[in-house]
PDB file of C-alpha atoms in Angstrom:
ATOM      1  CA  MET A  28     163.137  67.352 114.036  1.00 67.00           C
ATOM      2  CA  ALA A  29     163.750  71.094 114.030  1.00 70.00           C
ATOM      3  CA  GLU A  30     164.447  72.765 117.365  1.00 87.00           C
ATOM      4  CA  ILE A  31     164.882  76.545 117.489  1.00 94.00           C
ATOM      5  CA  ILE A  32     165.852  78.855 120.365  1.00 95.00           C
ATOM      6  CA  ILE A  33     163.913  82.116 120.655  1.00 96.00           C
ATOM      7  CA  ASN A  34     164.406  84.762 123.329  1.00 95.00           C
ATOM      8  CA  GLY A  35     161.201  86.311 124.646  1.00 93.00           C
ATOM      9  CA  VAL A  36     160.141  88.820 127.290  1.00 93.00           C
ATOM     10  CA  SER A  37     157.462  88.677 129.979  1.00 91.00           C
ATOM     11  CA  ARG A  38     154.246  90.593 129.379  1.00 85.00           C
ATOM     12  CA  THR A  39     152.853  92.816 132.095  1.00 79.00           C
ATOM     13  CA  GLU A  40     150.204  94.572 129.995  1.00 76.00           C
ATOM     14  CA  PHE A  41     147.149  92.809 128.623  1.00 74.00           C
ATOM     15  CA  GLY A  42     144.175  93.571 126.412  1.00 76.00           C
ATOM     16  CA  LYS A  43     143.755  94.582 122.766  1.00 78.00           C
ATOM     17  CA  GLY A  44     145.559  97.886 123.184  1.00 81.00           C
ATOM     18  CA  ALA A  45     148.633  96.278 124.701  1.00 79.00           C
ATOM     19  CA  ALA A  46     148.616  93.581 122.012  1.00 78.00           C
ATOM     20  CA  ARG A  47     148.490  96.194 119.244  1.00 80.00           C
ATOM     21  CA  ARG A  48     151.419  98.072 120.782  1.00 83.00           C
ATOM     22  CA  ALA A  49     153.434  94.874 121.036  1.00 82.00           C
ATOM     23  CA  ARG A  50     152.803  94.009 117.395  1.00 83.00           C
ATOM     24  CA  ARG A  51     153.682  97.570 116.388  1.00 85.00           C
ATOM     25  CA  ASP A  52     157.049  97.036 118.108  1.00 88.00           C
ATOM     26  CA  GLY A  53     157.659  93.830 116.145  1.00 90.00           C
ATOM     27  CA  MET A  54     156.591  91.455 118.918  1.00 91.00           C
ATOM     28  CA  VAL A  55     153.881  88.780 119.025  1.00 93.00           C
ATOM     29  CA  PRO A  56     151.837  88.105 122.200  1.00 93.00           C
ATOM     30  CA  ALA A  57     152.071  84.472 123.291  1.00 94.00           C
ATOM     31  CA  VAL A  58     151.109  82.178 126.173  1.00 94.00           C
ATOM     32  CA  ILE A  59     153.081  79.178 127.458  1.00 96.00           C
ATOM     33  CA  TYR A  60     151.114  76.551 129.407  1.00 95.00           C
ATOM     34  CA  GLY A  61     150.959  72.871 130.247  1.00 93.00           C
ATOM     35  CA  HIS A  62     152.299  70.271 132.707  1.00 91.00           C
ATOM     36  CA  GLY A  63     150.452  71.964 135.567  1.00 89.00           C
ATOM     37  CA  ALA A  64     152.491  75.151 135.240  1.00 88.00           C
ATOM     38  CA  LYS A  65     150.869  78.560 135.643  1.00 91.00           C
ATOM     39  CA  PRO A  66     150.317  80.103 132.173  1.00 92.00           C
ATOM     40  CA  ALA A  67     153.159  82.470 131.298  1.00 93.00           C
ATOM     41  CA  HIS A  68     152.244  85.527 129.208  1.00 93.00           C
ATOM     42  CA  ILE A  69     155.141  86.555 127.016  1.00 94.00           C
ATOM     43  CA  SER A  70     156.048  88.390 123.800  1.00 94.00           C
ATOM     44  CA  LEU A  71     158.231  86.921 121.057  1.00 96.00           C
ATOM     45  CA  PRO A  72     160.035  88.631 118.146  1.00 95.00           C
ATOM     46  CA  ALA A  73     157.723  88.433 115.137  1.00 94.00           C
ATOM     47  CA  ARG A  74     160.425  87.875 112.524  1.00 93.00           C
ATOM     48  CA  GLU A  75     162.160  85.010 114.339  1.00 95.00           C
ATOM     49  CA  LEU A  76     158.854  83.399 115.285  1.00 95.00           C
ATOM     50  CA  GLY A  77     157.472  83.712 111.756  1.00 93.00           C
ATOM     51  CA  THR A  78     160.565  82.047 110.297  1.00 94.00           C
ATOM     52  CA  ALA A  79     160.399  79.221 112.852  1.00 94.00           C
ATOM     53  CA  LEU A  80     156.720  78.544 112.199  1.00 93.00           C
ATOM     54  CA  LYS A  81     157.383  77.877 108.513  1.00 91.00           C
ATOM     55  CA  THR A  82     158.498  74.426 109.684  1.00 89.00           C
ATOM     56  CA  ALA A  83     155.604  72.155 110.623  1.00 86.00           C
ATOM     57  CA  ASN A  84     155.561  71.025 114.272  1.00 90.00           C
ATOM     58  CA  VAL A  85     158.739  72.923 115.087  1.00 92.00           C
ATOM     59  CA  LEU A  86     160.002  72.660 118.678  1.00 95.00           C
ATOM     60  CA  LEU A  87     160.726  76.034 120.264  1.00 96.00           C
ATOM     61  CA  ASP A  88     163.150  76.531 123.147  1.00 96.00           C
ATOM     62  CA  ILE A  89     161.668  79.693 124.638  1.00 96.00           C
ATOM     63  CA  VAL A  90     164.090  81.630 126.846  1.00 96.00           C
ATOM     64  CA  VAL A  91     162.498  84.163 129.225  1.00 94.00           C
ATOM     65  CA  ASP A  92     164.208  85.688 132.291  1.00 91.00           C
ATOM     66  CA  GLY A  93     166.994  83.117 132.092  1.00 90.00           C
ATOM     67  CA  LYS A  94     164.596  80.152 132.111  1.00 93.00           C
ATOM     68  CA  THR A  95     164.138  77.859 129.092  1.00 94.00           C
ATOM     69  CA  GLU A  96     160.965  75.938 128.274  1.00 95.00           C
ATOM     70  CA  LEU A  97     160.726  73.375 125.489  1.00 96.00           C
ATOM     71  CA  THR A  98     157.438  74.070 123.716  1.00 96.00           C
ATOM     72  CA  LEU A  99     155.333  73.028 120.744  1.00 95.00           C
ATOM     73  CA  PRO A 100     153.067  75.525 118.905  1.00 94.00           C
ATOM     74  CA  LYS A 101     149.472  74.582 119.709  1.00 92.00           C
ATOM     75  CA  SER A 102     147.465  77.442 118.204  1.00 91.00           C
ATOM     76  CA  VAL A 103     148.607  80.139 115.786  1.00 93.00           C
ATOM     77  CA  VAL A 104     146.351  83.126 115.058  1.00 91.00           C
ATOM     78  CA  ARG A 105     147.041  85.275 111.990  1.00 92.00           C
ATOM     79  CA  ASP A 106     145.456  88.421 110.609  1.00 86.00           C
ATOM     80  CA  ALA A 107     142.786  87.300 108.142  1.00 90.00           C
ATOM     81  CA  ILE A 108     143.858  89.830 105.499  1.00 89.00           C
ATOM     82  CA  LYS A 109     147.573  90.520 106.040  1.00 88.00           C
ATOM     83  CA  GLY A 110     148.512  87.057 107.273  1.00 87.00           C
ATOM     84  CA  THR A 111     150.681  88.553 110.019  1.00 87.00           C
ATOM     85  CA  LEU A 112     151.014  86.780 113.372  1.00 92.00           C
ATOM     86  CA  GLU A 113     148.500  87.939 115.969  1.00 92.00           C
ATOM     87  CA  HIS A 114     148.911  85.460 118.831  1.00 92.00           C
ATOM     88  CA  VAL A 115     150.498  82.095 119.570  1.00 95.00           C
ATOM     89  CA  ASP A 116     149.731  79.437 122.189  1.00 95.00           C
ATOM     90  CA  LEU A 117     152.678  77.225 123.131  1.00 96.00           C
ATOM     91  CA  VAL A 118     152.338  73.996 125.090  1.00 95.00           C
ATOM     92  CA  ILE A 119     155.181  72.748 127.286  1.00 95.00           C
ATOM     93  CA  VAL A 120     156.604  69.356 126.339  1.00 95.00           C
ATOM     94  CA  ARG A 121     159.217  67.127 127.926  1.00 93.00           C
ATOM     95  CA  ARG A 122     161.884  65.138 126.142  1.00 90.00           C
ATOM     96  CA  GLY A 123     160.699  61.552 125.758  1.00 90.00           C
ATOM     97  CA  GLU A 124     157.049  62.559 126.218  1.00 94.00           C
ATOM     98  CA  ARG A 125     154.569  61.278 123.639  1.00 95.00           C
ATOM     99  CA  VAL A 126     152.294  63.818 121.961  1.00 94.00           C
ATOM    100  CA  VAL A 127     149.536  63.769 119.346  1.00 94.00           C
ATOM    101  CA  VAL A 128     150.249  66.053 116.394  1.00 94.00           C
ATOM    102  CA  SER A 129     149.078  66.610 112.838  1.00 94.00           C
ATOM    103  CA  VAL A 130     151.813  65.864 110.279  1.00 95.00           C
ATOM    104  CA  PRO A 131     151.673  66.947 106.587  1.00 95.00           C
ATOM    105  CA  ILE A 132     151.644  64.284 103.859  1.00 97.00           C
ATOM    106  CA  HIS A 133     153.975  64.496 100.836  1.00 96.00           C
ATOM    107  CA  THR A 134     153.033  62.330  97.856  1.00 96.00           C
ATOM    108  CA  SER A 135     155.326  60.881  95.192  1.00 95.00           C
ATOM    109  CA  GLY A 136     155.438  58.096  92.603  1.00 94.00           C
ATOM    110  CA  GLU A 137     153.818  57.409  89.232  1.00 93.00           C
ATOM    111  CA  PHE A 138     150.079  56.746  89.252  1.00 92.00           C
ATOM    112  CA  ASP A 139     147.469  56.172  86.539  1.00 90.00           C
ATOM    113  CA  ARG A 140     147.552  59.420  84.564  1.00 88.00           C
ATOM    114  CA  ASP A 141     144.095  58.671  83.138  1.00 87.00           C
ATOM    115  CA  GLY A 142     142.739  59.638  86.556  1.00 90.00           C
ATOM    116  CA  ILE A 143     142.428  62.955  88.420  1.00 93.00           C
ATOM    117  CA  LEU A 144     144.275  63.013  91.739  1.00 94.00           C
ATOM    118  CA  GLU A 145     142.333  64.483  94.657  1.00 95.00           C
ATOM    119  CA  HIS A 146     144.113  65.311  97.930  1.00 96.00           C
ATOM    120  CA  VAL A 147     141.250  64.639 100.348  1.00 97.00           C
ATOM    121  CA  ASN A 148     143.350  65.104 103.520  1.00 97.00           C
ATOM    122  CA  THR A 149     146.767  66.771 103.406  1.00 96.00           C
ATOM    123  CA  SER A 150     147.815  65.687 106.913  1.00 96.00           C
ATOM    124  CA  ILE A 151     147.168  62.919 109.449  1.00 97.00           C
ATOM    125  CA  GLU A 152     147.257  62.794 113.238  1.00 97.00           C
ATOM    126  CA  VAL A 153     149.899  60.585 114.811  1.00 97.00           C
ATOM    127  CA  GLU A 154     151.231  59.869 118.290  1.00 97.00           C
ATOM    128  CA  THR A 155     154.993  60.103 118.676  1.00 95.00           C
ATOM    129  CA  GLU A 156     157.764  61.373 120.943  1.00 95.00           C
ATOM    130  CA  ALA A 157     157.833  65.161 121.143  1.00 92.00           C
ATOM    131  CA  THR A 158     161.424  65.312 119.916  1.00 91.00           C
ATOM    132  CA  SER A 159     160.842  62.876 117.042  1.00 91.00           C
ATOM    133  CA  ILE A 160     158.105  64.643 115.083  1.00 92.00           C
ATOM    134  CA  PRO A 161     158.895  64.517 111.334  1.00 91.00           C
ATOM    135  CA  ASN A 162     158.410  67.545 109.088  1.00 90.00           C
ATOM    136  CA  PHE A 163     156.273  65.371 106.821  1.00 94.00           C
ATOM    137  CA  LEU A 164     155.293  61.764 106.099  1.00 96.00           C
ATOM    138  CA  PRO A 165     155.752  60.286 102.589  1.00 96.00           C
ATOM    139  CA  LEU A 166     153.002  58.463 100.712  1.00 97.00           C
ATOM    140  CA  ASP A 167     153.974  56.446  97.612  1.00 96.00           C
ATOM    141  CA  LEU A 168     151.305  56.598  94.888  1.00 96.00           C
ATOM    142  CA  THR A 169     153.064  54.122  92.592  1.00 95.00           C
ATOM    143  CA  GLY A 170     150.554  51.827  90.920  1.00 93.00           C
ATOM    144  CA  LEU A 171     147.444  53.706  92.094  1.00 94.00           C
ATOM    145  CA  VAL A 172     144.655  53.038  89.583  1.00 93.00           C
ATOM    146  CA  ALA A 173     141.832  55.431  88.699  1.00 93.00           C
ATOM    147  CA  GLY A 174     138.784  54.811  90.855  1.00 92.00           C
ATOM    148  CA  PHE A 175     140.775  53.832  93.936  1.00 95.00           C
ATOM    149  CA  SER A 176     142.008  55.594  97.102  1.00 96.00           C
ATOM    150  CA  LEU A 177     144.868  55.430  99.582  1.00 97.00           C
ATOM    151  CA  TYR A 178     144.173  55.737 103.303  1.00 97.00           C
ATOM    152  CA  ALA A 179     145.966  56.749 106.478  1.00 97.00           C
ATOM    153  CA  GLU A 180     146.821  53.092 107.075  1.00 97.00           C
ATOM    154  CA  ASN A 181     148.741  53.016 103.772  1.00 96.00           C
ATOM    155  CA  ILE A 182     151.324  55.503 105.081  1.00 96.00           C
ATOM    156  CA  VAL A 183     154.497  53.848 106.334  1.00 95.00           C
ATOM    157  CA  LEU A 184     155.202  55.300 109.797  1.00 96.00           C
ATOM    158  CA  PRO A 185     158.654  55.521 111.416  1.00 94.00           C
ATOM    159  CA  ALA A 186     159.403  53.157 114.299  1.00 93.00           C
ATOM    160  CA  GLY A 187     157.730  54.232 117.533  1.00 92.00           C
ATOM    161  CA  MET A 188     155.022  56.265 115.798  1.00 96.00           C
ATOM    162  CA  THR A 189     151.348  55.212 115.751  1.00 97.00           C
ATOM    163  CA  LEU A 190     148.228  56.509 114.029  1.00 97.00           C
ATOM    164  CA  ALA A 191     145.969  58.721 116.137  1.00 97.00           C
ATOM    165  CA  CYS A 192     143.313  59.081 113.430  1.00 96.00           C
ATOM    166  CA  ASP A 193     140.952  56.635 111.701  1.00 97.00           C
ATOM    167  CA  PRO A 194     143.106  54.186 109.686  1.00 97.00           C
ATOM    168  CA  LYS A 195     140.431  54.269 106.965  1.00 97.00           C
ATOM    169  CA  MET A 196     140.581  58.075 106.605  1.00 97.00           C
ATOM    170  CA  THR A 197     141.035  58.830 102.893  1.00 97.00           C
ATOM    171  CA  VAL A 198     144.246  60.696 102.109  1.00 97.00           C
ATOM    172  CA  VAL A 199     144.128  60.696  98.297  1.00 97.00           C
ATOM    173  CA  HIS A 200     141.564  59.529  95.746  1.00 96.00           C
ATOM    174  CA  LEU A 201     142.188  58.999  92.049  1.00 94.00           C
ATOM    175  CA  SER A 202     138.966  59.856  90.232  1.00 93.00           C
ATOM    176  CA  VAL A 203     138.097  58.371  86.846  1.00 91.00           C
ATOM    177  CA  ARG A 204     138.730  61.085  84.272  1.00 76.00           C
ATOM    178  CA  SER A 205     136.750  59.493  81.383  1.00 62.00           C
ATOM    179  CA  SER A 206     133.303  60.081  82.907  1.00 55.00           C
ATOM    180  CA  HIS A 207     133.980  63.802  83.208  1.00 49.00           C
ATOM    181  CA  ASP A 208     135.373  63.990  79.682  1.00 54.00           C
ATOM    182  CA  ASP A 209     132.305  62.185  78.262  1.00 56.00           C
ATOM    183  CA  VAL A 210     130.057  64.844  79.760  1.00 56.00           C
ATOM    184  CA  GLU A 211     132.169  67.636  78.285  1.00 62.00           C
ATOM    185  CA  GLU A 212     132.211  65.971  74.873  1.00 58.00           C
ATOM    186  CA  ALA A 213     128.429  65.493  74.976  1.00 56.00           C
ATOM    187  CA  ASP A 214     127.897  69.148  75.902  1.00 64.00           C
ATOM    188  CA  ALA A 215     130.195  70.246  73.066  1.00 65.00           C
ATOM    189  CA  ALA A 216     128.337  68.024  70.596  1.00 60.00           C
ATOM    190  CA  LEU A 217     124.958  69.400  71.666  1.00 64.00           C
ATOM    191  CA  ALA A 218     126.212  72.971  71.360  1.00 69.00           C
ATOM    192  CA  ALA A 219     127.577  72.307  67.862  1.00 67.00           C
ATOM    193  CA  ALA A 220     124.312  70.652  66.796  1.00 64.00           C
ATOM    194  CA  ALA A 221     122.271  73.587  68.113  1.00 63.00           C
ATOM    195  CA  ALA A 222     124.480  76.066  66.269  1.00 64.00           C
ATOM    196  CA  ALA A 223     124.206  74.109  63.022  1.00 61.00           C
ATOM    197  CA  ALA A 224     120.405  73.837  63.297  1.00 57.00           C
ATOM    198  CA  SER A 225     119.959  77.568  63.860  1.00 57.00           C
ATOM    199  CA  ALA A 226     122.274  78.702  61.044  1.00 52.00           C
ATOM    200  CA  PRO A 227     119.889  78.001  58.056  1.00 51.00           C
ATOM    201  CA  VAL A 228     117.018  79.764  59.827  1.00 47.00           C
ATOM    202  CA  VAL A 229     119.074  82.927  60.218  1.00 45.00           C
ATOM    203  CA  GLU A 230     120.162  82.844  56.568  1.00 45.00           C
ATOM    204  CA  ALA A 231     116.594  82.328  55.358  1.00 42.00           C
ATOM    205  CA  ALA A 232     115.359  85.252  57.395  1.00 42.00           C
ATOM    206  CA  ALA A 233     118.122  87.386  55.944  1.00 43.00           C
ATOM    207  CA  ASP A 234     117.126  86.408  52.367  1.00 48.00           C
ATOM    208  CA  GLU A 235     113.457  87.254  52.996  1.00 47.00           C
ATOM    209  CA  LYS A 236     114.457  90.705  54.263  1.00 44.00           C
ATOM    210  CA  LYS A 237     116.405  91.394  51.054  1.00 45.00           C
ATOM    211  CA  ASP A 238     113.347  90.546  48.943  1.00 45.00           C
TER     212      ASP A 238
END
């Protein structure tokens, strides 16, 4: 479980204008809340924060005015066009505390290549200790046959972790490729037949024009 220390500063100015100035100076407005504490409005260095957030469910030790809070990113807002960080909400967590988080799924293994693999859900919600959140959960596709699916309950969870989503939630589905190919082949055959049927008519019309 990744844990990164980031030094921030308290915010005394609020509103869109203040937020724009902060971002112009390479800082990202953020709020720390949770465990009954009064929300703390801070700014964090955009580059360090952006690098940290590349890791799913990263724990952030936020240091402000000599005080450190262990936090988990709860909401990340990015510019719709540029993708730059606009605002981040951080929730306070305690070591040993159990939290519900969404964890990405990584698939591996040989499956029936006659099928088309569909990633229906790329992550699942689990309940686990705040300091034991994995970067991802593996799902073995070995032996998956076309026409069948694998569900959240098929993912092997580490000890102490439990599902917080529907066990029957579909994670991947292997569609039958042949039905799609039959349609394409039929369309191609119809197109070829139509082209062949129209060819003599065009030639005949051309001959009549010459006469």
